[in-house]
Coordinates of C-alpha atoms in Angstrom, one line a residue:
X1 CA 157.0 143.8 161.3
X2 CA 158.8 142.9 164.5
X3 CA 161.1 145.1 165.5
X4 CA 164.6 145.0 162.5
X5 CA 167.0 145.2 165.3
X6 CA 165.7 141.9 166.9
X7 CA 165.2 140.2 163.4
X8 CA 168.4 140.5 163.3
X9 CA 169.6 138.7 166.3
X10 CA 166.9 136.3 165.3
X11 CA 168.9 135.6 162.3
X12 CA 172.3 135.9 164.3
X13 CA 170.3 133.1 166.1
X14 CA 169.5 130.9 163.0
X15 CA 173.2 131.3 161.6
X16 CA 175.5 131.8 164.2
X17 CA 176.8 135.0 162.3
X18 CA 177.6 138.2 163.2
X19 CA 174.6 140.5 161.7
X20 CA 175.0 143.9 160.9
X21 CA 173.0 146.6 158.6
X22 CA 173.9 148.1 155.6
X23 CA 172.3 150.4 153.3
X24 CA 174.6 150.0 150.2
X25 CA 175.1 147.0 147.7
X26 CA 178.6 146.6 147.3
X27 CA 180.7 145.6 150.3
X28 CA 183.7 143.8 150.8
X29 CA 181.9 141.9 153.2
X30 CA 179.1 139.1 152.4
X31 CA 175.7 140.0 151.9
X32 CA 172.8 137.8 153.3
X33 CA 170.3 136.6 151.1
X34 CA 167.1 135.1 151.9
X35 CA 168.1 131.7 150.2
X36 CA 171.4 132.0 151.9
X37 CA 169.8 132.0 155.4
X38 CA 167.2 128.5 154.5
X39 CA 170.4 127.0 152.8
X40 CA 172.7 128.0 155.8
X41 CA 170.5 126.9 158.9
X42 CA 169.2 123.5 156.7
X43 CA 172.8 122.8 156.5
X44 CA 173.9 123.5 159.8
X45 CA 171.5 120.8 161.1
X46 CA 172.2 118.3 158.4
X47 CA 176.3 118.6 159.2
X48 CA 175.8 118.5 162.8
X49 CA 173.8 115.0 161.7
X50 CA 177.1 114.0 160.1
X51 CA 179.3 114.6 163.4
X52 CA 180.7 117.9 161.9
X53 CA 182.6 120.7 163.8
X54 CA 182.2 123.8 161.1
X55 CA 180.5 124.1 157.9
X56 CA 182.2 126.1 155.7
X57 CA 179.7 128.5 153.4
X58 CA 181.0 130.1 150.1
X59 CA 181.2 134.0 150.4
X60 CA 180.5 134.0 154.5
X61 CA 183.7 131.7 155.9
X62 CA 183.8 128.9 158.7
X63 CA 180.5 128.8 160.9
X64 CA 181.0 126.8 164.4
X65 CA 178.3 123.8 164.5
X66 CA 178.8 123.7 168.1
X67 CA 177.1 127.3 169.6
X68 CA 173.7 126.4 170.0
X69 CA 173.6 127.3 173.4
X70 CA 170.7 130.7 174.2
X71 CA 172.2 133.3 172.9
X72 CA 172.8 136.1 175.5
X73 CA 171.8 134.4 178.1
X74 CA 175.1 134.4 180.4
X75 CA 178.2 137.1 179.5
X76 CA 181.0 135.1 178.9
X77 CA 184.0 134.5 180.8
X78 CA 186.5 137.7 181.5
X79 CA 189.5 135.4 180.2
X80 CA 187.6 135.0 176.9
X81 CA 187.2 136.6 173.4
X82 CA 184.0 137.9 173.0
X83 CA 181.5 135.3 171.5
X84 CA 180.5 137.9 168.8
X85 CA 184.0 138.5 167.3
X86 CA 184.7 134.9 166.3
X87 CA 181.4 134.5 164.9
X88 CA 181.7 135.6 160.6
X89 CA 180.6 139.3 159.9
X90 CA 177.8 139.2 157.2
X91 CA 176.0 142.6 156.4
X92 CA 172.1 142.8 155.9
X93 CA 170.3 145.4 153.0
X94 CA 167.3 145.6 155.2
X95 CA 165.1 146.9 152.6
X96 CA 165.9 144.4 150.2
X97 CA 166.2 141.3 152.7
X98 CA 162.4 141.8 154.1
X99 CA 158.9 142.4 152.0
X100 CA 157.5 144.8 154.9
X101 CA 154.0 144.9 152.4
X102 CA 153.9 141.0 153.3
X103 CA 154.3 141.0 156.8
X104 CA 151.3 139.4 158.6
X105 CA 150.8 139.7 162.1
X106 CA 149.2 136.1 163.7
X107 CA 149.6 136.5 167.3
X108 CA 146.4 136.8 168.1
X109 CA 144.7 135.3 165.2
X110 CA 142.6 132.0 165.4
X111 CA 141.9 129.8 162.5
X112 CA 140.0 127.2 164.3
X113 CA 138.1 125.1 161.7
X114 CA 139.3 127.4 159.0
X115 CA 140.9 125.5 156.6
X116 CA 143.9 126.7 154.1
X117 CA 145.6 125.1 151.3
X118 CA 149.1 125.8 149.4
X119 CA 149.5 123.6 146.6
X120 CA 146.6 121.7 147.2
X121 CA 147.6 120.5 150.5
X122 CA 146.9 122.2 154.0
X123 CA 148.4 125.1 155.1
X124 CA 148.7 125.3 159.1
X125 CA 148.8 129.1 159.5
X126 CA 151.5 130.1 162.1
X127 CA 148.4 131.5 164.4
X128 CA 150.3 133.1 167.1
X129 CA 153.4 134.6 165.5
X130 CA 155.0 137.4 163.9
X131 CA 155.8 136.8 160.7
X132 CA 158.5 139.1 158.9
X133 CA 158.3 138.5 155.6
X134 CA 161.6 137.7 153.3
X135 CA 161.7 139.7 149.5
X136 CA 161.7 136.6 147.4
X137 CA 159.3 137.6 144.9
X138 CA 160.8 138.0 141.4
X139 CA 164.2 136.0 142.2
X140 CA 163.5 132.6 141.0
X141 CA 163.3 131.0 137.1
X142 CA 159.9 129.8 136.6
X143 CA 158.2 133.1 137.9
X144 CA 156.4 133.3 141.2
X145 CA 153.5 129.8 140.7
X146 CA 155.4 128.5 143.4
X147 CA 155.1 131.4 146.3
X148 CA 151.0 131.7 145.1
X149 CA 148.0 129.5 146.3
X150 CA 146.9 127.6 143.7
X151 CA 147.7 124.2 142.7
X152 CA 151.0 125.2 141.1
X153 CA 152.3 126.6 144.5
X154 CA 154.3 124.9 146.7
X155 CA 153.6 123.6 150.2
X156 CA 154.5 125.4 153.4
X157 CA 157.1 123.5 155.4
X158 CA 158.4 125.4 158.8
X159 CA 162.1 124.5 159.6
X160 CA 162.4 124.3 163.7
X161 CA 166.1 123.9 165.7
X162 CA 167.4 120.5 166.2
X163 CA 164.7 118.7 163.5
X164 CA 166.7 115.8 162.4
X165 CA 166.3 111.8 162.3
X166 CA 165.7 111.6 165.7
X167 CA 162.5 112.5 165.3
X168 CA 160.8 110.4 162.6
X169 CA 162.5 107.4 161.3
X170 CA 162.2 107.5 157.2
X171 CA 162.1 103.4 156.4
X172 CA 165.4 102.7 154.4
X173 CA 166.7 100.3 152.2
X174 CA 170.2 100.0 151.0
X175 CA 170.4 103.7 152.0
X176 CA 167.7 104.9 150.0
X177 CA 164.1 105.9 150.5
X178 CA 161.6 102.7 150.1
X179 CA 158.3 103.2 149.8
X180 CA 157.9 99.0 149.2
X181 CA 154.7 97.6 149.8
X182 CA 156.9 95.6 153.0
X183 CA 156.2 98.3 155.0
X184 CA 155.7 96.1 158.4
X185 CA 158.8 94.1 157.7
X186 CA 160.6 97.6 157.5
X187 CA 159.2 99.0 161.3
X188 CA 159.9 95.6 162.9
X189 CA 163.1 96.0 161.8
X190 CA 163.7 99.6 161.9
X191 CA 163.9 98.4 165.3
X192 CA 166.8 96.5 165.8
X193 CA 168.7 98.2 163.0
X194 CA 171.2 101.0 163.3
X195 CA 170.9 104.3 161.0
X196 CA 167.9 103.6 160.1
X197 CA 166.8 107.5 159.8
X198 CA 167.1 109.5 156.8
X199 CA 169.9 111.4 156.1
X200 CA 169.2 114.7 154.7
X201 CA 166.9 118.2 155.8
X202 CA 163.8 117.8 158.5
X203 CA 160.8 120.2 158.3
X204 CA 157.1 120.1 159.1
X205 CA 154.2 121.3 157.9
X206 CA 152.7 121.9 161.5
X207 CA 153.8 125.0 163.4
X208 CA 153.1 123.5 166.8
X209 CA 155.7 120.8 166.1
X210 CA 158.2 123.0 164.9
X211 CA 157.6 125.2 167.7
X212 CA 158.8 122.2 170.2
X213 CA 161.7 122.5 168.2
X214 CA 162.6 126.0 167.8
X215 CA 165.7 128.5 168.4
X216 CA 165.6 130.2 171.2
X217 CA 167.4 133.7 171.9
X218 CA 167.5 136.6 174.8
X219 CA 167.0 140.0 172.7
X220 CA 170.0 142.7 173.9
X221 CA 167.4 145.0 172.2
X222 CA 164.2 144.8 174.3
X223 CA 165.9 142.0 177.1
X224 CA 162.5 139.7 176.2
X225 CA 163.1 135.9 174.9
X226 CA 162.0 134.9 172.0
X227 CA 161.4 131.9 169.6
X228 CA 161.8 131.9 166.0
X229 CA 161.3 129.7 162.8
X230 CA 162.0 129.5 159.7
X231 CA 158.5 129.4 157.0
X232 CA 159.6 127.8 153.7
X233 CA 158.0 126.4 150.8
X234 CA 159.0 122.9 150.2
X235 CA 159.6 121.4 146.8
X236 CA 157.1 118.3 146.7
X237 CA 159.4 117.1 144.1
X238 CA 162.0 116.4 146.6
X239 CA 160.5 116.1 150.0
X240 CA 160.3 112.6 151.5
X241 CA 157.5 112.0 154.0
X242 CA 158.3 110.1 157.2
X243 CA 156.5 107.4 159.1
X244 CA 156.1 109.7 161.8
X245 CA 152.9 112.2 160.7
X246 CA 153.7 115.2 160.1
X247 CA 157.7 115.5 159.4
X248 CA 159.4 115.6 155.8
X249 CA 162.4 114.8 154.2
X250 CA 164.6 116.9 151.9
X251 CA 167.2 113.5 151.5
X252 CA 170.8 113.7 150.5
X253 CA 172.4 110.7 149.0
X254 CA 175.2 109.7 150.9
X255 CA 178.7 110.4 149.2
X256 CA 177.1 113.6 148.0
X257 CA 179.8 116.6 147.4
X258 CA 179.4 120.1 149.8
X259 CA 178.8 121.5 145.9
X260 CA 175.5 118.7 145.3
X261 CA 174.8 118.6 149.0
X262 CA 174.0 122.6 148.4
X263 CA 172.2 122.3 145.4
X264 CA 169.8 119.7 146.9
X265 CA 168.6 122.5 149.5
X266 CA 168.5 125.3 147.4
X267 CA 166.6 123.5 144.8
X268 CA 164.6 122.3 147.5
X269 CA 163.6 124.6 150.2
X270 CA 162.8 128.1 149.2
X271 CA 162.5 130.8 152.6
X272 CA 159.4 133.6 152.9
X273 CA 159.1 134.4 156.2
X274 CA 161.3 134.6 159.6
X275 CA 158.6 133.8 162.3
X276 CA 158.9 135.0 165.7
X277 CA 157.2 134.6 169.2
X278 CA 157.7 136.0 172.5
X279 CA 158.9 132.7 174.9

């Protein structure tokens, strides 16, 4: 397992929360869960999408949707309040937030024609990167199909930094995801049309694409940069896939509450490992 300390600026990263440890279960301040932090950075991007300031988050308070620049990388200014004590303060059970007996270390492993499947579709192994793994085991209805490798599993999405319609248009119609058999009618005029992208959560199922899009942070712990992504499973129930290979779509109806708007993602994009690599 990477080292906890910078796991945990890597989710400080991902969240734009304060992160600190905790060994005990009941605290007066909010406790992290795995599905917190997928349903937290999904919805960061996808309110950013909408032209929001904040999001606010049940149990954790008000998170700014404007830091996203490096963190650490310049002290800030003397006439300032440090950038850590507006940020909320949410406390982390280490040993019940990561599976240590699921790590897997990839940096140096090479798959080359190797192939992989999860759910019956490929699995792009994050060759490459440390891979913490998340304790979701056990903490879903339906039991664990979903997490496993056969063809009740679901497929491995990787959730980058900044992976929103700008990068794939999804062909709309009337707001809605159209998978009509007018499919060049649609691209020309995807062309000339505005908000023609679809409005919801972005991930891929390649590593190397998400990578291009990652979070980026300067460790306080070891003073090395890092990247780091998110490695979900996706629901293929509810993902969309865009004309642009290689990028799917968790969509939100528009006029969707912050109550249905939640439920979309967490019924949608389950977490099982924080990924990181050294920059």
């Amino acid at each position: 397992m990477p080292d906890p300390k910078v796991c945990l600026e890597a989710l400080e990263a991902l969240t734009g929360c304060q992160m600190q440890p905790t060994t005990e279960d009941t605290q007066p301040t909010p406790q992290l869960t795995p599905q917190d932090l997928v349903n937290i950075v999904a919805l960061r991007e996808f309110y950013k999408q909408e032209g929001f300031k904040e999001l606010e988050y049940e149990s954790i308070g008000t998170l700014s949707l404007q830091d996203d620049a490096d963190m650490y990388s310049s002290p800030p200014a003397l006439c300032q309040a440090p950038e850590s004590s507006l940020k909320p303060i949410v406390k982390i059970n280490l040993q019940k937030f990561f599976h240590r007996e699921f790590d897997y270390d990839f940096t140096n492993v090479k798959d080359g024609n190797q192939k992989f499947l999860r759910g019956n579709e490929v699995y792009i192994r994050p060759c490459g990167w440390d891979r913490a793994a998340l304790r979701v085991s056990q903490q879903y209805d339906g039991g664990d199909q979903w997490l496993g490798t056969g063809k009740d599993a679901w497929p491995v999405s990787y959730h980058g930094h900044n992976m929103d319609g700008s990068l794939g248009i999804i062909l709309t119609r009337d707001g809605n995801p159209d998978d009509s058999p007018q499919f060049l009618e649609a691209c020309a005029a995807s062309m000339i049309r505005e908000k023609t992208s679809g409005r919801g959560v972005y991930s891929t199922p390649d590593i190397q694409l998400a990578e291009r899009y990652c979070k980026l942070f300067t460790s306080k712990v070891d003073g090395k940069r890092y990247k780091v992504v998110l490695q979900n499973r996706i629901n293929p129930q509810s993902r969309k896939s865009c004309n642009r290979d290689g990028l799917w779509l968790v969509y939100i109806p528009e006029n969707s509450t912050e109550v249905k708007t939640k439920a979309i993602v967490q019924e949608s994009l389950r977490p099982y490992g924080l990924l990181l690599k050294k920059a």
